[in-house]
């Protein structure tokens, strides 16, 4: 059986099924803070794995700047068609952030008002505080929203389709880019900046050089030229963190049948058309500051809301961490270590593992 998901803690501890993983792979997991699955299938990870969303080598003709909105509308129409066909409601995990707001707007555009009953935003006060104007104008009096608390996975229900804003970060860049956008280093050659970033993390020239060498062939496998630090962190996030993002919510759900959660979950930006947009619009994603990060998404929101202040000033905020975990309620579910391609998760208690194994 091949692995499709590896928990962050297990990737960084470096032991899977009693086998020590390669030191280079462990360093990469520590740097990216997740159990990485390389979609380019270039890296030696030390275990057999399957890629759910292979990266297409055929990137096609460069789309124009309007295609982002067209893809949003097309993806939403597909979700609505499934909801009608299977007579399901659509629960939208609305964090108030840019990505989930795009997904919710696209679904609002795809549904006539008499079908708004299908659309159920899951939200909390943190969501509302991130975008209060949108909540007041487009949710409070129009949609049958549900006020939730963490973990959000406890509110997935048994039948409804689930829509998230996941993969929006992978299309546009990486959280690791944000400080580099502030100081301007994102526009410098990645070969000059990545060693600085790695040394800051590991305080070791040996580990820095080792991880640079490990990642080099994976970077060379990108379908577009990787020149700037912005290019680099987009590609690494797009290629080696993608699958962990695809599966983290199904894996950490309360459902024993993880596959059933996965099958009714639509990560809005996972669609292959968005992936092609991201690759083809590679030069157009670079930004001149934090305000223009995810500009295409903010422009799509503006077309619906007319909110010029949001379009001009809204910046990326880390939203998922506020809702994904509740240690008291989830117990050992949050310690699911890995999942095979049959969607059967392995569950162990890390307290025991940390006690009995040498963690490096």
mmCIF file of C-alpha atoms in Angstrom:
data_model
loop_
_atom_site.group_PDB
_atom_site.id
_atom_site.type_symbol
_atom_site.label_atom_id
_atom_site.label_comp_id
_atom_site.label_asym_id
_atom_site.label_seq_id
_atom_site.Cartn_x
_atom_site.Cartn_y
_atom_site.Cartn_z
ATOM 1 C CA UNK A 1 0.000 0.000 0.000
ATOM 2 C CA UNK A 2 1.296 3.445 -0.920
ATOM 3 C CA UNK A 3 1.150 6.452 1.401
ATOM 4 C CA UNK A 4 -0.924 9.454 0.343
ATOM 5 C CA UNK A 5 -0.761 11.472 3.594
ATOM 6 C CA UNK A 6 1.888 11.837 6.275
ATOM 7 C CA UNK A 7 1.279 13.782 9.462
ATOM 8 C CA UNK A 8 3.573 16.766 10.065
ATOM 9 C CA UNK A 9 4.856 15.377 13.361
ATOM 10 C CA UNK A 10 5.706 12.006 11.870
ATOM 11 C CA UNK A 11 7.504 13.565 8.900
ATOM 12 C CA UNK A 12 9.604 15.684 11.251
ATOM 13 C CA UNK A 13 10.262 12.831 13.691
ATOM 14 C CA UNK A 14 11.511 10.711 10.793
ATOM 15 C CA UNK A 15 10.111 7.272 11.623
ATOM 16 C CA UNK A 16 7.355 5.605 9.599
ATOM 17 C CA UNK A 17 6.232 2.026 10.238
ATOM 18 C CA UNK A 18 9.397 1.385 12.217
ATOM 19 C CA UNK A 19 11.633 2.590 9.388
ATOM 20 C CA UNK A 20 13.942 5.594 9.578
ATOM 21 C CA UNK A 21 13.224 8.092 6.802
ATOM 22 C CA UNK A 22 16.041 9.794 4.842
ATOM 23 C CA UNK A 23 17.640 12.677 6.733
ATOM 24 C CA UNK A 24 17.172 14.973 3.717
ATOM 25 C CA UNK A 25 13.440 14.263 3.684
ATOM 26 C CA UNK A 26 13.202 14.940 7.434
ATOM 27 C CA UNK A 27 14.917 18.316 6.980
ATOM 28 C CA UNK A 28 12.451 19.217 4.218
ATOM 29 C CA UNK A 29 9.494 18.286 6.444
ATOM 30 C CA UNK A 30 10.887 20.422 9.252
ATOM 31 C CA UNK A 31 11.389 23.383 6.950
ATOM 32 C CA UNK A 32 7.915 23.214 5.397
ATOM 33 C CA UNK A 33 6.264 22.086 8.643
ATOM 34 C CA UNK A 34 4.346 19.230 7.036
ATOM 35 C CA UNK A 35 4.754 15.671 5.850
ATOM 36 C CA UNK A 36 5.589 16.421 2.252
ATOM 37 C CA UNK A 37 4.435 14.434 -0.777
ATOM 38 C CA UNK A 38 6.338 15.491 -3.897
ATOM 39 C CA UNK A 39 3.926 15.825 -6.831
ATOM 40 C CA UNK A 40 6.829 16.053 -9.259
ATOM 41 C CA UNK A 41 7.879 12.574 -8.033
ATOM 42 C CA UNK A 42 11.504 13.721 -8.039
ATOM 43 C CA UNK A 43 12.520 13.467 -4.388
ATOM 44 C CA UNK A 44 13.570 10.307 -2.589
ATOM 45 C CA UNK A 45 11.105 10.258 0.301
ATOM 46 C CA UNK A 46 12.107 6.892 1.690
ATOM 47 C CA UNK A 47 8.673 5.281 1.264
ATOM 48 C CA UNK A 48 6.272 4.344 -1.529
ATOM 49 C CA UNK A 49 3.669 7.015 -2.152
ATOM 50 C CA UNK A 50 0.909 7.914 -4.615
ATOM 51 C CA UNK A 51 0.194 11.336 -6.091
ATOM 52 C CA UNK A 52 -3.511 12.245 -6.214
ATOM 53 C CA UNK A 53 -3.129 15.268 -8.519
ATOM 54 C CA UNK A 54 -0.222 14.825 -10.949
ATOM 55 C CA UNK A 55 1.189 18.055 -12.360
ATOM 56 C CA UNK A 56 0.423 18.222 -16.048
ATOM 57 C CA UNK A 57 3.396 18.729 -18.342
ATOM 58 C CA UNK A 58 1.120 20.311 -20.947
ATOM 59 C CA UNK A 59 0.471 23.807 -19.662
ATOM 60 C CA UNK A 60 -1.274 25.030 -22.801
ATOM 61 C CA UNK A 61 -1.484 28.595 -24.146
ATOM 62 C CA UNK A 62 -1.126 31.444 -21.652
ATOM 63 C CA UNK A 63 -4.622 32.525 -20.488
ATOM 64 C CA UNK A 64 -5.480 36.198 -20.353
ATOM 65 C CA UNK A 65 -5.933 38.096 -17.117
ATOM 66 C CA UNK A 66 -9.701 37.511 -17.034
ATOM 67 C CA UNK A 67 -9.517 33.741 -16.844
ATOM 68 C CA UNK A 68 -9.309 33.565 -13.053
ATOM 69 C CA UNK A 69 -12.892 34.776 -12.708
ATOM 70 C CA UNK A 70 -14.076 32.524 -15.500
ATOM 71 C CA UNK A 71 -12.587 29.498 -13.758
ATOM 72 C CA UNK A 72 -14.210 30.552 -10.464
ATOM 73 C CA UNK A 73 -17.616 30.652 -12.117
ATOM 74 C CA UNK A 74 -17.102 27.336 -13.920
ATOM 75 C CA UNK A 75 -15.983 25.515 -10.768
ATOM 76 C CA UNK A 76 -18.960 26.863 -8.793
ATOM 77 C CA UNK A 77 -21.372 25.806 -11.529
ATOM 78 C CA UNK A 78 -19.986 22.285 -11.342
ATOM 79 C CA UNK A 79 -20.480 22.130 -7.561
ATOM 80 C CA UNK A 80 -24.033 23.464 -7.868
ATOM 81 C CA UNK A 81 -24.826 20.923 -10.590
ATOM 82 C CA UNK A 82 -23.704 18.106 -8.289
ATOM 83 C CA UNK A 83 -25.736 19.506 -5.369
ATOM 84 C CA UNK A 84 -28.865 19.565 -7.537
ATOM 85 C CA UNK A 85 -28.209 16.150 -9.055
ATOM 86 C CA UNK A 86 -27.706 14.515 -5.651
ATOM 87 C CA UNK A 87 -30.147 16.811 -3.804
ATOM 88 C CA UNK A 88 -27.582 17.971 -1.245
ATOM 89 C CA UNK A 89 -26.924 21.171 0.626
ATOM 90 C CA UNK A 90 -23.539 22.887 0.293
ATOM 91 C CA UNK A 91 -21.662 23.698 3.475
ATOM 92 C CA UNK A 92 -19.008 26.352 2.870
ATOM 93 C CA UNK A 93 -16.169 26.656 5.376
ATOM 94 C CA UNK A 94 -16.109 30.462 5.425
ATOM 95 C CA UNK A 95 -13.171 31.871 7.367
ATOM 96 C CA UNK A 96 -13.735 35.443 6.245
ATOM 97 C CA UNK A 97 -10.454 35.274 4.322
ATOM 98 C CA UNK A 98 -9.810 35.911 0.656
ATOM 99 C CA UNK A 99 -9.937 32.308 -0.569
ATOM 100 C CA UNK A 100 -13.124 31.165 1.149
ATOM 101 C CA UNK A 101 -14.827 34.456 0.256
ATOM 102 C CA UNK A 102 -14.049 33.845 -3.417
ATOM 103 C CA UNK A 103 -15.563 30.351 -3.161
ATOM 104 C CA UNK A 104 -18.710 31.627 -1.429
ATOM 105 C CA UNK A 105 -19.188 34.454 -3.937
ATOM 106 C CA UNK A 106 -18.791 32.068 -6.867
ATOM 107 C CA UNK A 107 -21.506 29.832 -5.419
ATOM 108 C CA UNK A 108 -23.779 32.823 -4.805
ATOM 109 C CA UNK A 109 -23.310 33.779 -8.444
ATOM 110 C CA UNK A 110 -24.113 30.241 -9.583
ATOM 111 C CA UNK A 111 -27.330 29.897 -7.567
ATOM 112 C CA UNK A 112 -30.596 31.774 -8.108
ATOM 113 C CA UNK A 113 -31.856 33.396 -4.928
ATOM 114 C CA UNK A 114 -34.642 30.854 -4.542
ATOM 115 C CA UNK A 115 -31.944 28.191 -4.112
ATOM 116 C CA UNK A 116 -29.939 30.017 -1.469
ATOM 117 C CA UNK A 117 -31.345 27.503 1.017
ATOM 118 C CA UNK A 118 -28.758 25.063 -0.320
ATOM 119 C CA UNK A 119 -25.867 27.305 0.732
ATOM 120 C CA UNK A 120 -24.872 26.961 4.395
ATOM 121 C CA UNK A 121 -21.754 28.912 5.454
ATOM 122 C CA UNK A 122 -19.993 27.481 8.517
ATOM 123 C CA UNK A 123 -18.493 30.392 10.432
ATOM 124 C CA UNK A 124 -17.620 31.855 13.814
ATOM 125 C CA UNK A 125 -16.917 35.291 15.242
ATOM 126 C CA UNK A 126 -13.334 35.184 13.985
ATOM 127 C CA UNK A 127 -14.741 34.726 10.465
ATOM 128 C CA UNK A 128 -17.107 37.636 10.937
ATOM 129 C CA UNK A 129 -14.389 39.881 12.366
ATOM 130 C CA UNK A 130 -12.139 39.194 9.373
ATOM 131 C CA UNK A 131 -14.767 40.464 6.917
ATOM 132 C CA UNK A 132 -17.706 41.968 8.843
ATOM 133 C CA UNK A 133 -19.105 43.967 5.927
ATOM 134 C CA UNK A 134 -19.481 40.860 3.786
ATOM 135 C CA UNK A 135 -21.174 38.995 6.624
ATOM 136 C CA UNK A 136 -23.700 41.787 7.188
ATOM 137 C CA UNK A 137 -24.483 42.381 3.534
ATOM 138 C CA UNK A 138 -24.370 38.901 2.009
ATOM 139 C CA UNK A 139 -24.785 36.277 4.746
ATOM 140 C CA UNK A 140 -26.651 37.528 7.825
ATOM 141 C CA UNK A 141 -30.046 38.130 6.151
ATOM 142 C CA UNK A 142 -29.685 35.890 3.095
ATOM 143 C CA UNK A 143 -28.143 32.527 3.948
ATOM 144 C CA UNK A 144 -28.911 29.798 6.516
ATOM 145 C CA UNK A 145 -25.449 30.024 8.081
ATOM 146 C CA UNK A 146 -24.333 27.918 11.039
ATOM 147 C CA UNK A 147 -22.315 29.340 13.892
ATOM 148 C CA UNK A 148 -19.615 26.797 14.678
ATOM 149 C CA UNK A 149 -16.684 26.277 16.991
ATOM 150 C CA UNK A 150 -13.454 24.357 16.580
ATOM 151 C CA UNK A 151 -12.855 21.817 15.342
ATOM 152 C CA UNK A 152 -14.656 22.703 12.131
ATOM 153 C CA UNK A 153 -14.549 19.016 11.171
ATOM 154 C CA UNK A 154 -17.191 18.371 13.829
ATOM 155 C CA UNK A 155 -19.699 20.302 11.700
ATOM 156 C CA UNK A 156 -19.268 18.454 8.414
ATOM 157 C CA UNK A 157 -22.529 16.514 8.725
ATOM 158 C CA UNK A 158 -23.141 13.208 6.982
ATOM 159 C CA UNK A 159 -24.533 14.097 3.557
ATOM 160 C CA UNK A 160 -23.846 17.712 2.571
ATOM 161 C CA UNK A 161 -21.201 18.730 0.077
ATOM 162 C CA UNK A 162 -18.287 20.524 1.709
ATOM 163 C CA UNK A 163 -16.588 23.498 0.041
ATOM 164 C CA UNK A 164 -13.354 25.025 1.331
ATOM 165 C CA UNK A 165 -10.927 27.705 0.191
ATOM 166 C CA UNK A 166 -8.041 25.235 0.435
ATOM 167 C CA UNK A 167 -5.266 25.439 -2.198
ATOM 168 C CA UNK A 168 -5.702 29.171 -2.665
ATOM 169 C CA UNK A 169 -2.344 29.659 -0.950
ATOM 170 C CA UNK A 170 -0.726 27.066 -3.194
ATOM 171 C CA UNK A 171 -1.948 28.833 -6.352
ATOM 172 C CA UNK A 172 -0.585 32.232 -5.382
ATOM 173 C CA UNK A 173 2.545 31.571 -3.387
ATOM 174 C CA UNK A 174 3.314 30.594 0.186
ATOM 175 C CA UNK A 175 3.020 31.967 3.707
ATOM 176 C CA UNK A 176 6.814 31.870 3.762
ATOM 177 C CA UNK A 177 6.781 34.578 1.099
ATOM 178 C CA UNK A 178 5.049 37.187 3.241
ATOM 179 C CA UNK A 179 8.114 38.398 5.199
ATOM 180 C CA UNK A 180 10.160 38.250 1.983
ATOM 181 C CA UNK A 181 7.593 40.439 0.219
ATOM 182 C CA UNK A 182 7.937 42.934 3.071
ATOM 183 C CA UNK A 183 11.730 43.142 2.822
ATOM 184 C CA UNK A 184 11.905 42.848 -0.968
ATOM 185 C CA UNK A 185 13.954 39.649 -1.058
ATOM 186 C CA UNK A 186 11.196 37.800 -2.902
ATOM 187 C CA UNK A 187 12.397 39.419 -6.136
ATOM 188 C CA UNK A 188 16.022 38.376 -5.707
ATOM 189 C CA UNK A 189 17.515 35.151 -7.169
ATOM 190 C CA UNK A 190 16.424 32.162 -5.103
ATOM 191 C CA UNK A 191 19.949 30.717 -5.044
ATOM 192 C CA UNK A 192 21.020 33.750 -2.996
ATOM 193 C CA UNK A 193 18.012 33.954 -0.653
ATOM 194 C CA UNK A 194 17.104 30.323 0.100
ATOM 195 C CA UNK A 195 20.406 29.638 1.941
ATOM 196 C CA UNK A 196 19.690 32.632 4.197
ATOM 197 C CA UNK A 197 16.204 31.318 4.909
ATOM 198 C CA UNK A 198 17.419 27.785 5.618
ATOM 199 C CA UNK A 199 20.247 28.928 7.867
ATOM 200 C CA UNK A 200 17.781 31.065 9.837
ATOM 201 C CA UNK A 201 15.717 27.916 10.387
ATOM 202 C CA UNK A 202 18.455 25.375 11.151
ATOM 203 C CA UNK A 203 21.445 27.483 12.334
ATOM 204 C CA UNK A 204 23.622 24.974 10.509
ATOM 205 C CA UNK A 205 25.608 25.424 7.314
ATOM 206 C CA UNK A 206 25.774 21.662 6.872
ATOM 207 C CA UNK A 207 21.990 21.240 7.036
ATOM 208 C CA UNK A 208 21.513 24.253 4.778
ATOM 209 C CA UNK A 209 23.801 22.854 2.095
ATOM 210 C CA UNK A 210 22.279 19.411 2.441
ATOM 211 C CA UNK A 211 18.708 20.618 1.942
ATOM 212 C CA UNK A 212 19.758 22.864 -0.953
ATOM 213 C CA UNK A 213 21.251 19.845 -2.721
ATOM 214 C CA UNK A 214 18.199 17.700 -1.951
ATOM 215 C CA UNK A 215 15.746 20.223 -3.390
ATOM 216 C CA UNK A 216 17.799 21.139 -6.471
ATOM 217 C CA UNK A 217 16.451 18.403 -8.821
ATOM 218 C CA UNK A 218 12.899 19.017 -7.635
ATOM 219 C CA UNK A 219 13.231 22.726 -8.419
ATOM 220 C CA UNK A 220 14.650 21.874 -11.838
ATOM 221 C CA UNK A 221 11.551 19.743 -12.516
ATOM 222 C CA UNK A 222 9.229 22.782 -12.455
ATOM 223 C CA UNK A 223 7.237 23.327 -15.687
ATOM 224 C CA UNK A 224 8.314 27.001 -15.726
ATOM 225 C CA UNK A 225 11.641 28.662 -15.044
ATOM 226 C CA UNK A 226 12.282 29.202 -11.335
ATOM 227 C CA UNK A 227 14.355 32.370 -11.055
ATOM 228 C CA UNK A 228 13.222 34.579 -8.176
ATOM 229 C CA UNK A 229 12.558 33.657 -4.571
ATOM 230 C CA UNK A 230 8.875 34.357 -5.288
ATOM 231 C CA UNK A 231 8.998 31.737 -8.053
ATOM 232 C CA UNK A 232 10.694 29.265 -5.749
ATOM 233 C CA UNK A 233 8.302 29.366 -2.822
ATOM 234 C CA UNK A 234 5.291 29.276 -5.138
ATOM 235 C CA UNK A 235 6.656 26.139 -6.828
ATOM 236 C CA UNK A 236 7.582 24.353 -3.614
ATOM 237 C CA UNK A 237 4.200 25.107 -2.039
ATOM 238 C CA UNK A 238 2.403 24.120 -5.256
ATOM 239 C CA UNK A 239 4.307 20.874 -5.712
ATOM 240 C CA UNK A 240 5.227 19.404 -2.333
ATOM 241 C CA UNK A 241 2.615 20.768 0.110
ATOM 242 C CA UNK A 242 -0.432 20.426 -2.163
ATOM 243 C CA UNK A 243 -1.409 16.873 -1.235
ATOM 244 C CA UNK A 244 -1.092 17.453 2.495
ATOM 245 C CA UNK A 245 -3.496 20.375 2.099
ATOM 246 C CA UNK A 246 -5.885 18.208 0.056
ATOM 247 C CA UNK A 247 -6.145 15.590 2.783
ATOM 248 C CA UNK A 248 -5.663 17.328 6.124
ATOM 249 C CA UNK A 249 -9.356 18.092 6.731
ATOM 250 C CA UNK A 250 -10.613 14.609 5.754
ATOM 251 C CA UNK A 251 -7.867 12.989 7.820
ATOM 252 C CA UNK A 252 -8.622 15.068 10.909
ATOM 253 C CA UNK A 253 -12.391 14.699 10.647
ATOM 254 C CA UNK A 254 -14.314 12.718 13.226
ATOM 255 C CA UNK A 255 -15.463 10.285 10.545
ATOM 256 C CA UNK A 256 -14.068 6.776 10.597
ATOM 257 C CA UNK A 257 -14.775 6.538 6.874
ATOM 258 C CA UNK A 258 -12.302 9.150 5.710
ATOM 259 C CA UNK A 259 -13.015 8.343 2.072
ATOM 260 C CA UNK A 260 -16.658 9.440 2.410
ATOM 261 C CA UNK A 261 -15.570 12.856 3.693
ATOM 262 C CA UNK A 262 -12.998 13.146 0.924
ATOM 263 C CA UNK A 263 -15.562 12.219 -1.749
ATOM 264 C CA UNK A 264 -18.001 14.978 -0.818
ATOM 265 C CA UNK A 265 -15.357 17.648 -0.203
ATOM 266 C CA UNK A 266 -14.647 20.246 -2.883
ATOM 267 C CA UNK A 267 -11.500 22.242 -2.199
ATOM 268 C CA UNK A 268 -12.484 25.104 -4.471
ATOM 269 C CA UNK A 269 -9.015 25.873 -5.834
ATOM 270 C CA UNK A 270 -7.956 22.254 -6.264
ATOM 271 C CA UNK A 271 -9.624 22.112 -9.681
ATOM 272 C CA UNK A 272 -7.186 21.353 -12.503
ATOM 273 C CA UNK A 273 -8.224 24.531 -14.322
ATOM 274 C CA UNK A 274 -6.945 26.613 -11.404
ATOM 275 C CA UNK A 275 -3.702 24.644 -11.419
ATOM 276 C CA UNK A 276 -3.263 25.414 -15.124
ATOM 277 C CA UNK A 277 -4.077 29.067 -14.441
ATOM 278 C CA UNK A 278 -1.423 29.174 -11.730
ATOM 279 C CA UNK A 279 1.267 27.723 -13.983
ATOM 280 C CA UNK A 280 0.320 29.738 -17.064
ATOM 281 C CA UNK A 281 0.019 33.008 -15.160
ATOM 282 C CA UNK A 282 3.292 32.416 -13.396
ATOM 283 C CA UNK A 283 4.778 35.876 -14.216
ATOM 284 C CA UNK A 284 1.514 37.630 -13.296
ATOM 285 C CA UNK A 285 1.268 36.367 -9.729
ATOM 286 C CA UNK A 286 4.264 38.364 -8.512
ATOM 287 C CA UNK A 287 3.234 41.388 -6.497
ATOM 288 C CA UNK A 288 4.726 44.710 -5.492
ATOM 289 C CA UNK A 289 3.677 44.411 -1.849
ATOM 290 C CA UNK A 290 1.405 42.676 0.639
ATOM 291 C CA UNK A 291 -1.640 44.598 -0.578
ATOM 292 C CA UNK A 292 -1.402 43.156 -4.093
ATOM 293 C CA UNK A 293 -0.820 39.560 -2.985
ATOM 294 C CA UNK A 294 -3.735 37.471 -4.355
ATOM 295 C CA UNK A 295 -4.837 40.469 -6.408
ATOM 296 C CA UNK A 296 -6.747 38.363 -8.954
ATOM 297 C CA UNK A 297 -8.843 36.906 -6.140
ATOM 298 C CA UNK A 298 -9.462 40.324 -4.584
ATOM 299 C CA UNK A 299 -10.515 41.699 -7.971
ATOM 300 C CA UNK A 300 -13.059 38.879 -8.297
ATOM 301 C CA UNK A 301 -14.456 39.733 -4.857
ATOM 302 C CA UNK A 302 -14.635 43.419 -5.800
ATOM 303 C CA UNK A 303 -16.704 42.659 -8.898
ATOM 304 C CA UNK A 304 -19.361 41.197 -6.599
ATOM 305 C CA UNK A 305 -19.152 43.496 -3.575
ATOM 306 C CA UNK A 306 -17.912 46.813 -4.944
ATOM 307 C CA UNK A 307 -15.820 47.051 -1.769
ATOM 308 C CA UNK A 308 -12.905 49.233 -2.873
ATOM 309 C CA UNK A 309 -11.284 49.323 0.560
ATOM 310 C CA UNK A 310 -11.095 45.513 0.699
ATOM 311 C CA UNK A 311 -9.766 45.331 -2.844
ATOM 312 C CA UNK A 312 -7.060 47.871 -2.056
ATOM 313 C CA UNK A 313 -5.988 46.964 1.485
ATOM 314 C CA UNK A 314 -6.935 43.377 2.361
ATOM 315 C CA UNK A 315 -3.947 41.140 3.105
ATOM 316 C CA UNK A 316 -3.502 37.435 3.672
ATOM 317 C CA UNK A 317 -4.320 36.170 7.181
ATOM 318 C CA UNK A 318 -3.793 32.622 8.544
ATOM 319 C CA UNK A 319 -7.367 31.459 9.129
ATOM 320 C CA UNK A 320 -7.401 27.661 9.219
ATOM 321 C CA UNK A 321 -5.437 27.368 12.453
ATOM 322 C CA UNK A 322 -8.354 28.998 14.274
ATOM 323 C CA UNK A 323 -10.791 26.187 13.478
ATOM 324 C CA UNK A 324 -9.052 22.926 12.600
ATOM 325 C CA UNK A 325 -8.040 21.541 16.026
ATOM 326 C CA UNK A 326 -9.649 21.086 19.400
ATOM 327 C CA UNK A 327 -7.343 18.883 21.450
ATOM 328 C CA UNK A 328 -9.912 18.169 24.161
ATOM 329 C CA UNK A 329 -12.585 16.916 21.768
ATOM 330 C CA UNK A 330 -10.492 15.278 19.062
ATOM 331 C CA UNK A 331 -8.278 13.287 21.403
ATOM 332 C CA UNK A 332 -6.064 10.837 19.531
ATOM 333 C CA UNK A 333 -7.827 11.509 16.223
ATOM 334 C CA UNK A 334 -5.435 14.388 15.730
ATOM 335 C CA UNK A 335 -2.550 11.913 16.006
ATOM 336 C CA UNK A 336 -3.409 10.083 12.816
ATOM 337 C CA UNK A 337 0.034 9.499 11.396
ATOM 338 C CA UNK A 338 -0.427 8.432 7.816
ATOM 339 C CA UNK A 339 -3.026 7.302 5.328
ATOM 340 C CA UNK A 340 -2.649 4.752 2.573
ATOM 341 C CA UNK A 341 -4.162 4.927 -0.878
ATOM 342 C CA UNK A 342 -7.076 2.820 0.402
ATOM 343 C CA UNK A 343 -7.917 5.807 2.652
ATOM 344 C CA UNK A 344 -7.390 3.830 5.849
ATOM 345 C CA UNK A 345 -5.631 6.107 8.351
ATOM 346 C CA UNK A 346 -3.031 4.902 10.816
ATOM 347 C CA UNK A 347 -3.698 6.153 14.340
ATOM 348 C CA UNK A 348 -1.051 6.130 17.059
ATOM 349 C CA UNK A 349 -0.409 8.120 20.199
ATOM 350 C CA UNK A 350 2.560 10.405 19.850
ATOM 351 C CA UNK A 351 3.122 10.527 23.602
ATOM 352 C CA UNK A 352 4.155 6.871 23.406
ATOM 353 C CA UNK A 353 6.182 7.377 20.237
ATOM 354 C CA UNK A 354 8.110 10.334 21.619
ATOM 355 C CA UNK A 355 8.930 8.376 24.735
ATOM 356 C CA UNK A 356 10.142 5.244 22.967
ATOM 357 C CA UNK A 357 11.871 6.683 19.899
ATOM 358 C CA UNK A 358 14.751 9.042 19.421
ATOM 359 C CA UNK A 359 13.377 12.216 17.869
ATOM 360 C CA UNK A 360 15.810 14.395 15.933
#
